[in-house]
Coordinates of C-alpha atoms and ligand atoms in Angstrom, one line a residue:
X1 CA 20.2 -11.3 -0.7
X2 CA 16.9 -11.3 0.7
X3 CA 17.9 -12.9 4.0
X4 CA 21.0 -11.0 4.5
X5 CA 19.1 -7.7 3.8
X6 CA 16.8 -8.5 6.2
X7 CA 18.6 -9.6 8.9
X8 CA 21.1 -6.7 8.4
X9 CA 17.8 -4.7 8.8
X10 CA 16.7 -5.7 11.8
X11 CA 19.8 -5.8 13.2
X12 CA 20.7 -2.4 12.7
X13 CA 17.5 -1.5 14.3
X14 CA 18.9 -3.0 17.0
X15 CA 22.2 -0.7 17.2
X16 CA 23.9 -3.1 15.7
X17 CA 26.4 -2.3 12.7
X18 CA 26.3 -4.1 10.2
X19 CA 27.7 -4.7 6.9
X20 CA 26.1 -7.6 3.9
X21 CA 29.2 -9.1 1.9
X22 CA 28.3 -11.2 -1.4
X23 CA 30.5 -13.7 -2.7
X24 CA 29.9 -12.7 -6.1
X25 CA 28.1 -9.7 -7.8
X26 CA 24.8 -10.7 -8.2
X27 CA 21.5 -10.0 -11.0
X28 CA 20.7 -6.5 -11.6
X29 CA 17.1 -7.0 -11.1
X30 CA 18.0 -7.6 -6.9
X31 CA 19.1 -3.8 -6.6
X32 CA 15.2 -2.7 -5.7
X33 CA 15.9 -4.6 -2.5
X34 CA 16.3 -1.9 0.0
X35 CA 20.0 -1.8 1.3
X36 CA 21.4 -3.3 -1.6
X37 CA 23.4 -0.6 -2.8
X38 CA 25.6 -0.8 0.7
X39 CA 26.0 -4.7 0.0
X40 CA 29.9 -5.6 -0.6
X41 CA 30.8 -7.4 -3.5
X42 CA 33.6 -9.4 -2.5
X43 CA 35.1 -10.3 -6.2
X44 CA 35.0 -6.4 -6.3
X45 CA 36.3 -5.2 -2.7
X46 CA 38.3 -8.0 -1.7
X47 CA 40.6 -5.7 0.8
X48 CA 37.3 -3.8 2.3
X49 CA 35.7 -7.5 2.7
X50 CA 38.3 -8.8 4.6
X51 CA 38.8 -6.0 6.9
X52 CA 34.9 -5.8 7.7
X53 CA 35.6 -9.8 8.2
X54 CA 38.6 -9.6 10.6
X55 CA 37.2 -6.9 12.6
X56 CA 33.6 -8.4 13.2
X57 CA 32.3 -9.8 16.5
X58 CA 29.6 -12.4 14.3
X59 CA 29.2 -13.8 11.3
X60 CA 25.9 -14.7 10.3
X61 CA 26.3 -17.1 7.3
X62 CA 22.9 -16.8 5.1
X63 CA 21.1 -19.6 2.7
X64 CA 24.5 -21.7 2.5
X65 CA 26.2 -24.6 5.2
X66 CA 29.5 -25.3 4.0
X67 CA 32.3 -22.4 3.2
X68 CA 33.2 -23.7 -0.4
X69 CA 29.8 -22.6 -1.3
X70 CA 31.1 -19.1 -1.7
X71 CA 33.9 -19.7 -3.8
X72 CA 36.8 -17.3 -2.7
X73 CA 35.0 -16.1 -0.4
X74 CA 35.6 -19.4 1.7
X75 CA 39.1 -19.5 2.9
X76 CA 38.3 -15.9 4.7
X77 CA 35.2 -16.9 6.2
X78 CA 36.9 -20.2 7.8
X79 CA 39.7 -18.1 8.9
X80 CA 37.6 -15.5 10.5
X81 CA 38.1 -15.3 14.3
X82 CA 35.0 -14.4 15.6
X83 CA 31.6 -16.3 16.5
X84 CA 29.8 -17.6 13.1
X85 CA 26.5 -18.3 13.4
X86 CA 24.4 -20.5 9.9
X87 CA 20.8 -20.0 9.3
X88 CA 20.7 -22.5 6.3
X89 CA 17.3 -24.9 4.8
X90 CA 20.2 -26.5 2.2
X91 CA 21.2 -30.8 3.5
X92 CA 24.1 -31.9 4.8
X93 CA 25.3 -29.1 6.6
X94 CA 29.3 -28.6 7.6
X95 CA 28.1 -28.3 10.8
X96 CA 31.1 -28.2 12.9
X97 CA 32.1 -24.9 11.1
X98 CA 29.9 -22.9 12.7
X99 CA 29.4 -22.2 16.6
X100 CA 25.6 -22.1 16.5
X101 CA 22.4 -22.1 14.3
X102 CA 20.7 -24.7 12.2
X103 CA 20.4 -26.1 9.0
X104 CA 16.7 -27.0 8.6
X105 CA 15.3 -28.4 5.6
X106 CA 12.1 -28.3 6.9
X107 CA 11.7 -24.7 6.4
X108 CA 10.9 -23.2 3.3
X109 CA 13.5 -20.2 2.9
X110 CA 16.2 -18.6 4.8
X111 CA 13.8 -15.6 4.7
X112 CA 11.3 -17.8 6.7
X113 CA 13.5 -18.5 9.3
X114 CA 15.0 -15.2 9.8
X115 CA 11.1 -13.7 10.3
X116 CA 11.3 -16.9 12.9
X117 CA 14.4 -15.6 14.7
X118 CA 12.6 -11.8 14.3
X119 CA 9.7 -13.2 16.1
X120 CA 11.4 -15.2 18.5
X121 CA 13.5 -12.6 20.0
X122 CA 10.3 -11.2 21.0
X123 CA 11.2 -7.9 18.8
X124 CA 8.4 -8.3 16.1
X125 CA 7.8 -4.8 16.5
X126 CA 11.2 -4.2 14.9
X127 CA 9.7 -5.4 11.2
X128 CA 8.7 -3.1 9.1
X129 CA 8.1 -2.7 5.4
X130 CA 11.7 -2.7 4.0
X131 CA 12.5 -6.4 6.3
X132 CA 8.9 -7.5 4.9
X133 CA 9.7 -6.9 1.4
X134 CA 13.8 -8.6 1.4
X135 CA 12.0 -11.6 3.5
X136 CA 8.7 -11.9 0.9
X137 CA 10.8 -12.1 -1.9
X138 CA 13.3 -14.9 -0.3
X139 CA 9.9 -16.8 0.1
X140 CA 8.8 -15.7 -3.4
X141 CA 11.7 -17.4 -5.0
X142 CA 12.2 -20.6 -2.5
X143 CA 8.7 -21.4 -2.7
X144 CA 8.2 -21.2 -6.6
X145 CA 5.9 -18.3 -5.4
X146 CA 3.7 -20.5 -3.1
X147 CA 3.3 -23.4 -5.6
X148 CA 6.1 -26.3 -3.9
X149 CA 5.0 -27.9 -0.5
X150 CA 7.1 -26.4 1.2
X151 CA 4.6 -23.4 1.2
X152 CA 3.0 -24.2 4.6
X153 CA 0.2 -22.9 6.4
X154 CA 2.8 -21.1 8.5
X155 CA 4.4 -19.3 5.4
X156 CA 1.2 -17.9 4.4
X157 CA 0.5 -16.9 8.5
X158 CA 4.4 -15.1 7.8
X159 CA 2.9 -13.3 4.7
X160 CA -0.5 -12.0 6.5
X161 CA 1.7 -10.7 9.7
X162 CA 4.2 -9.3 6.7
X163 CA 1.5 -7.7 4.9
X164 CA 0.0 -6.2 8.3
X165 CA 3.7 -4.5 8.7
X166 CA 3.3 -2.6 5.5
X167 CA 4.4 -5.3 3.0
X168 CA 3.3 -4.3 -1.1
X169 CA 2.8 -7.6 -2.1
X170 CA 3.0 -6.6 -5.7
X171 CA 6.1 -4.3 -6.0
X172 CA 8.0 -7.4 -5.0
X173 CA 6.2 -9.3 -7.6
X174 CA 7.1 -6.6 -10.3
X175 CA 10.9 -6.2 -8.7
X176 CA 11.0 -10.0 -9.8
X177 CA 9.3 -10.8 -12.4
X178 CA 8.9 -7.8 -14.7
X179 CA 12.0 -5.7 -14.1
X180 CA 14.4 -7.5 -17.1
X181 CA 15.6 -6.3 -20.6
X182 CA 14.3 -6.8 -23.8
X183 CA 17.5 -9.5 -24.6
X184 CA 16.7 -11.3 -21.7
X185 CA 13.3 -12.1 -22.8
X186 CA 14.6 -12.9 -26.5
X187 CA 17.5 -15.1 -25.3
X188 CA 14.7 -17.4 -23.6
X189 CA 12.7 -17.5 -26.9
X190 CA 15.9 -18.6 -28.4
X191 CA 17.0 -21.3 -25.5
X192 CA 13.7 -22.9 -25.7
X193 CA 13.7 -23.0 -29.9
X194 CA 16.9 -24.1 -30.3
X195 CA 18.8 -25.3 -26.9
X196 CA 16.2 -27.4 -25.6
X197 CA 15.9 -31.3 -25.7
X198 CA 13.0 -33.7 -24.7
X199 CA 13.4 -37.3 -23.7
X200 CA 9.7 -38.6 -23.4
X201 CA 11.4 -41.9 -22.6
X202 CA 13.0 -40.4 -19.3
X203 CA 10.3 -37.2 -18.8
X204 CA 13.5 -35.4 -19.0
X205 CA 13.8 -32.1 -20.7
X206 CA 17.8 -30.5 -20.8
X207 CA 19.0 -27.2 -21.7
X208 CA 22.4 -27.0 -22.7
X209 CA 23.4 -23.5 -23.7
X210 CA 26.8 -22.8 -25.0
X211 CA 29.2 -19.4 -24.4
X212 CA 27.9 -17.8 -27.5
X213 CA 24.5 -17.6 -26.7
X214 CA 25.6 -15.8 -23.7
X215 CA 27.8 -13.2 -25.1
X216 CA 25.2 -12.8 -28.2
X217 CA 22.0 -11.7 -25.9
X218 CA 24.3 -10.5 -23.4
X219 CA 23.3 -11.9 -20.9
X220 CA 24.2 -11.0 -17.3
X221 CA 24.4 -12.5 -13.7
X222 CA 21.1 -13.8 -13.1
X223 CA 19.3 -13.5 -16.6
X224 CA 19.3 -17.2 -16.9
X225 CA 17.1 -17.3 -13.1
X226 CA 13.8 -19.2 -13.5
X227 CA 14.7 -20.5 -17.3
X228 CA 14.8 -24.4 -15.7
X229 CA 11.5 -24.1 -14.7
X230 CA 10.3 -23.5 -18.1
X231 CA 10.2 -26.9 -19.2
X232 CA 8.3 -28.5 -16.4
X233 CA 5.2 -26.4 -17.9
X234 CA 5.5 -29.7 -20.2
X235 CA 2.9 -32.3 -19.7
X236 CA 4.7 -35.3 -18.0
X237 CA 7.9 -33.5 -17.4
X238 CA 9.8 -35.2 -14.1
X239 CA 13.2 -33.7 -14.0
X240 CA 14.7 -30.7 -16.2
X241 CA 18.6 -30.3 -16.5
X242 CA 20.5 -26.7 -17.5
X243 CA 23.8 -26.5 -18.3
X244 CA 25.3 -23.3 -19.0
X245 CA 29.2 -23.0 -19.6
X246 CA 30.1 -20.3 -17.7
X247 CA 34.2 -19.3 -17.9
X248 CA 35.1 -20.9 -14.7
X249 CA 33.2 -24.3 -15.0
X250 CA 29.6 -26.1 -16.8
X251 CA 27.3 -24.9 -14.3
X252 CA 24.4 -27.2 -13.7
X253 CA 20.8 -26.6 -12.2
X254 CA 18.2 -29.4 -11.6
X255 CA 14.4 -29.6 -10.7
X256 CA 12.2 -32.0 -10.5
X257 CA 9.0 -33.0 -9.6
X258 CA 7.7 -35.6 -6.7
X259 CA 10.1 -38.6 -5.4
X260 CA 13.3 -37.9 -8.0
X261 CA 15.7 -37.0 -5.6
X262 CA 17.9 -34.5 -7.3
X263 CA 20.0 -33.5 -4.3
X264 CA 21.4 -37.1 -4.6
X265 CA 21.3 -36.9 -8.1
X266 CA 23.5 -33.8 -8.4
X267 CA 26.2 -35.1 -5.6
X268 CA 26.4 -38.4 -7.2
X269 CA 27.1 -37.2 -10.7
X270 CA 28.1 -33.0 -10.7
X271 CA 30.0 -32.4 -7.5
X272 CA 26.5 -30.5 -6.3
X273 CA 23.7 -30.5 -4.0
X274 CA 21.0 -28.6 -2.8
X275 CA 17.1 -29.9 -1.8
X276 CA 15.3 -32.3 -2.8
X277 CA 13.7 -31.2 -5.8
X278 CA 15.8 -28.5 -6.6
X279 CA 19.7 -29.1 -6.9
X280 CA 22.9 -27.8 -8.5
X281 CA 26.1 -29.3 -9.7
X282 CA 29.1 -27.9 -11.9
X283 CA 31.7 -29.8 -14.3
X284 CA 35.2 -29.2 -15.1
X285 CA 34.5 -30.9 -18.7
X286 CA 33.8 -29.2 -21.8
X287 CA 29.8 -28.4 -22.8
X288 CA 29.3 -31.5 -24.9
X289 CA 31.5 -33.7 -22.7
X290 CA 29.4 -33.0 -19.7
X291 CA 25.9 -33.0 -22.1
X292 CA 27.2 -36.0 -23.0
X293 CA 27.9 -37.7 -19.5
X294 CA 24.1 -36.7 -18.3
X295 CA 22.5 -38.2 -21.2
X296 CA 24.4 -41.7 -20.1
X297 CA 23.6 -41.4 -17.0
X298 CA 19.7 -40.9 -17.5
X299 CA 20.2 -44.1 -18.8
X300 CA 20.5 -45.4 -15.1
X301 CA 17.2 -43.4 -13.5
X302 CA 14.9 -44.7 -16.6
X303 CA 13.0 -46.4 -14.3
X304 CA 13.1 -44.0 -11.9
X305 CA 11.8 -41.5 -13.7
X306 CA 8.8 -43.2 -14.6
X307 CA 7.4 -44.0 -11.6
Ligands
5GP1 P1 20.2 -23.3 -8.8 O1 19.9 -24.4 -9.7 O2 19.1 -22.3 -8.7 O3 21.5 -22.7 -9.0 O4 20.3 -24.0 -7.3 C1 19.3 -24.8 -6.8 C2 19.6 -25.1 -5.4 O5 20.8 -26.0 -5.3 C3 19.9 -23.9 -4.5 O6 19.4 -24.1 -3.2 C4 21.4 -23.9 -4.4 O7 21.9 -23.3 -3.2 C5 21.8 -25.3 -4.6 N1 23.0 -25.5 -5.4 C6 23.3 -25.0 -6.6 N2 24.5 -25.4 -7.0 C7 25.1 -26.1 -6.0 C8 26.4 -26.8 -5.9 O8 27.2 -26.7 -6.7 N3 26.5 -27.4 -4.7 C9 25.6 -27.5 -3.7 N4 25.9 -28.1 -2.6 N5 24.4 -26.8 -3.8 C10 24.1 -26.2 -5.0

């Protein structure tokens, strides 16, 4: 969201018209964002989508490199006539979807590379304090706020020329962090208590929350954000593992810490991918059957894991 916003941003300040589509609704906490309230949610405005997707010149695909990313989204975007453009830090790109751009795992966000495209164009002048606060909290979020190494000297040179266009800093930081409900906060108290395992044998910790928990706290698109990173605050701790059972499929989300590849780990074993140390997968099978299935496979990455 933060990419897209800001590119739609700038690009409007250029005379350009623009219009953000999501594949999916997204968390409540994002609204703050300036411009979200014009973003189209496609699950929501499938017609309006597809028109604003027939009849544009360029499509600028955001923080993802291969269509089936976006779910139902996909079959329109590979359809769409006109020139489509990816500006992606994800591996393994589809490259040959797209007519130009770059998938560069180098770079720390999308964010980051859209301020790079900003700048490049020789039309710095153009960001201002809305484009500085959708691109700071793309880096926020990619960069576990400036902790992985990914976090160069050159993001933090992007955040002083950000903060000298009027970026505040800390009204991002509040639009992230403190700007949940009550339940939200009680569900993780609950997830950590009673959903969470620890395998000292594997440095592994897994979360494996089933539907109820999910209807009980009512929990929404984007409550669960940031709750695998919990469990890393765990002396020792090399790789965590969610799994939530969302109605569609067992959505999995994996992070770990120094050479434990999860990206490989997730397309060997969950249909997934992702970066290096952060990764996601999904499974058709039931909670248990997939909980099940991970805790076998640790089995293989024992020694791995305790490097
Ligand atoms: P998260 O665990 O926060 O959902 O995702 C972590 C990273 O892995 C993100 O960069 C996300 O784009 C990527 N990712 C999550 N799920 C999948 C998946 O099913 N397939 C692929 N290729 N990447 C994923």
């Amino acid at each position: 969201m933060g990419s897209s916003l800001a590119l739609g941003h700038f690009l409007q300040k250029l005379g350009h018209t623009v219009t953000v589509i999501s594949p999916t609704n997204w968390a409540g906490w994002v609204n703050w964002m300036p411009g979200t309230k014009q973003v189209i949610d496609f699950e929501q405005h499938k017609q309006i989508a597809q028109e604003k997707i027939a009849g544009a010149d360029w499509l600028f695909c955001l923080d993802f490199n291969i269509f089936h990313r976006t779910k139902n989204l996909a079959e329109h975007l590979a359809n769409a006539p006109c020139t489509k453009i990816l500006v992606d830090h994800h591996q393994q790109p589809d490259t040959p979807s797209f007519h130009f751009g770059i998938s560069d795992t180098s770079k720390s966000s999308t964010c980051e590379m859209i301020y790079d495209i900003i700048v490049g164009s020789g039309q710095a002048d153009k960001l201002d304090a809305d484009i500085a606060a959708c691109l700071y909290a793309g880096i926020v979020g990619d960069t576990g706020s400036f902790r992985f190494s990914s976090a160069t000297a050159s993001v933090h040179r992007m955040v002083a020329d950000l903060k000298d266009h009027g970026l505040n800093h800390g009204r991002v930081h509040e639009g992230l962090y403190d700007n949940y409900l009550e339940n939200r906060l009680r569900f993780m108290g609950h997830v950590l208590l009673n959903r969470m395992e620890v395998f000292y044998e594997y440095n592994t910790a897994l979360i494996a929350i089933p539907k109820q928990d999910l209807l009980k706290y009512q929990i929404r698109t984007g409550d669960t954000d940031g709750l695998v990173n919990l469990p890393h605050s765990i002396q020792g701790i090399r790789l965590v593992a969610l799994c939530i059972d969302r109605d569609e499929e067992r959505k999995w989300s994996f992070r770990s810490k120094g050479d434990f590849d999860c990206n490989q780990f997730a397309r060997d074993h969950f249909e997934g991918g992702g970066h290096f140390n952060a990764a996601g997968g999904r499974s058709s099978d039931s909670l248990s059957g997939t909980v099940e299935s991970f805790r076998t496979i640790l089995n293989q990455y024992q020694q791995a894991l305790n490097k």
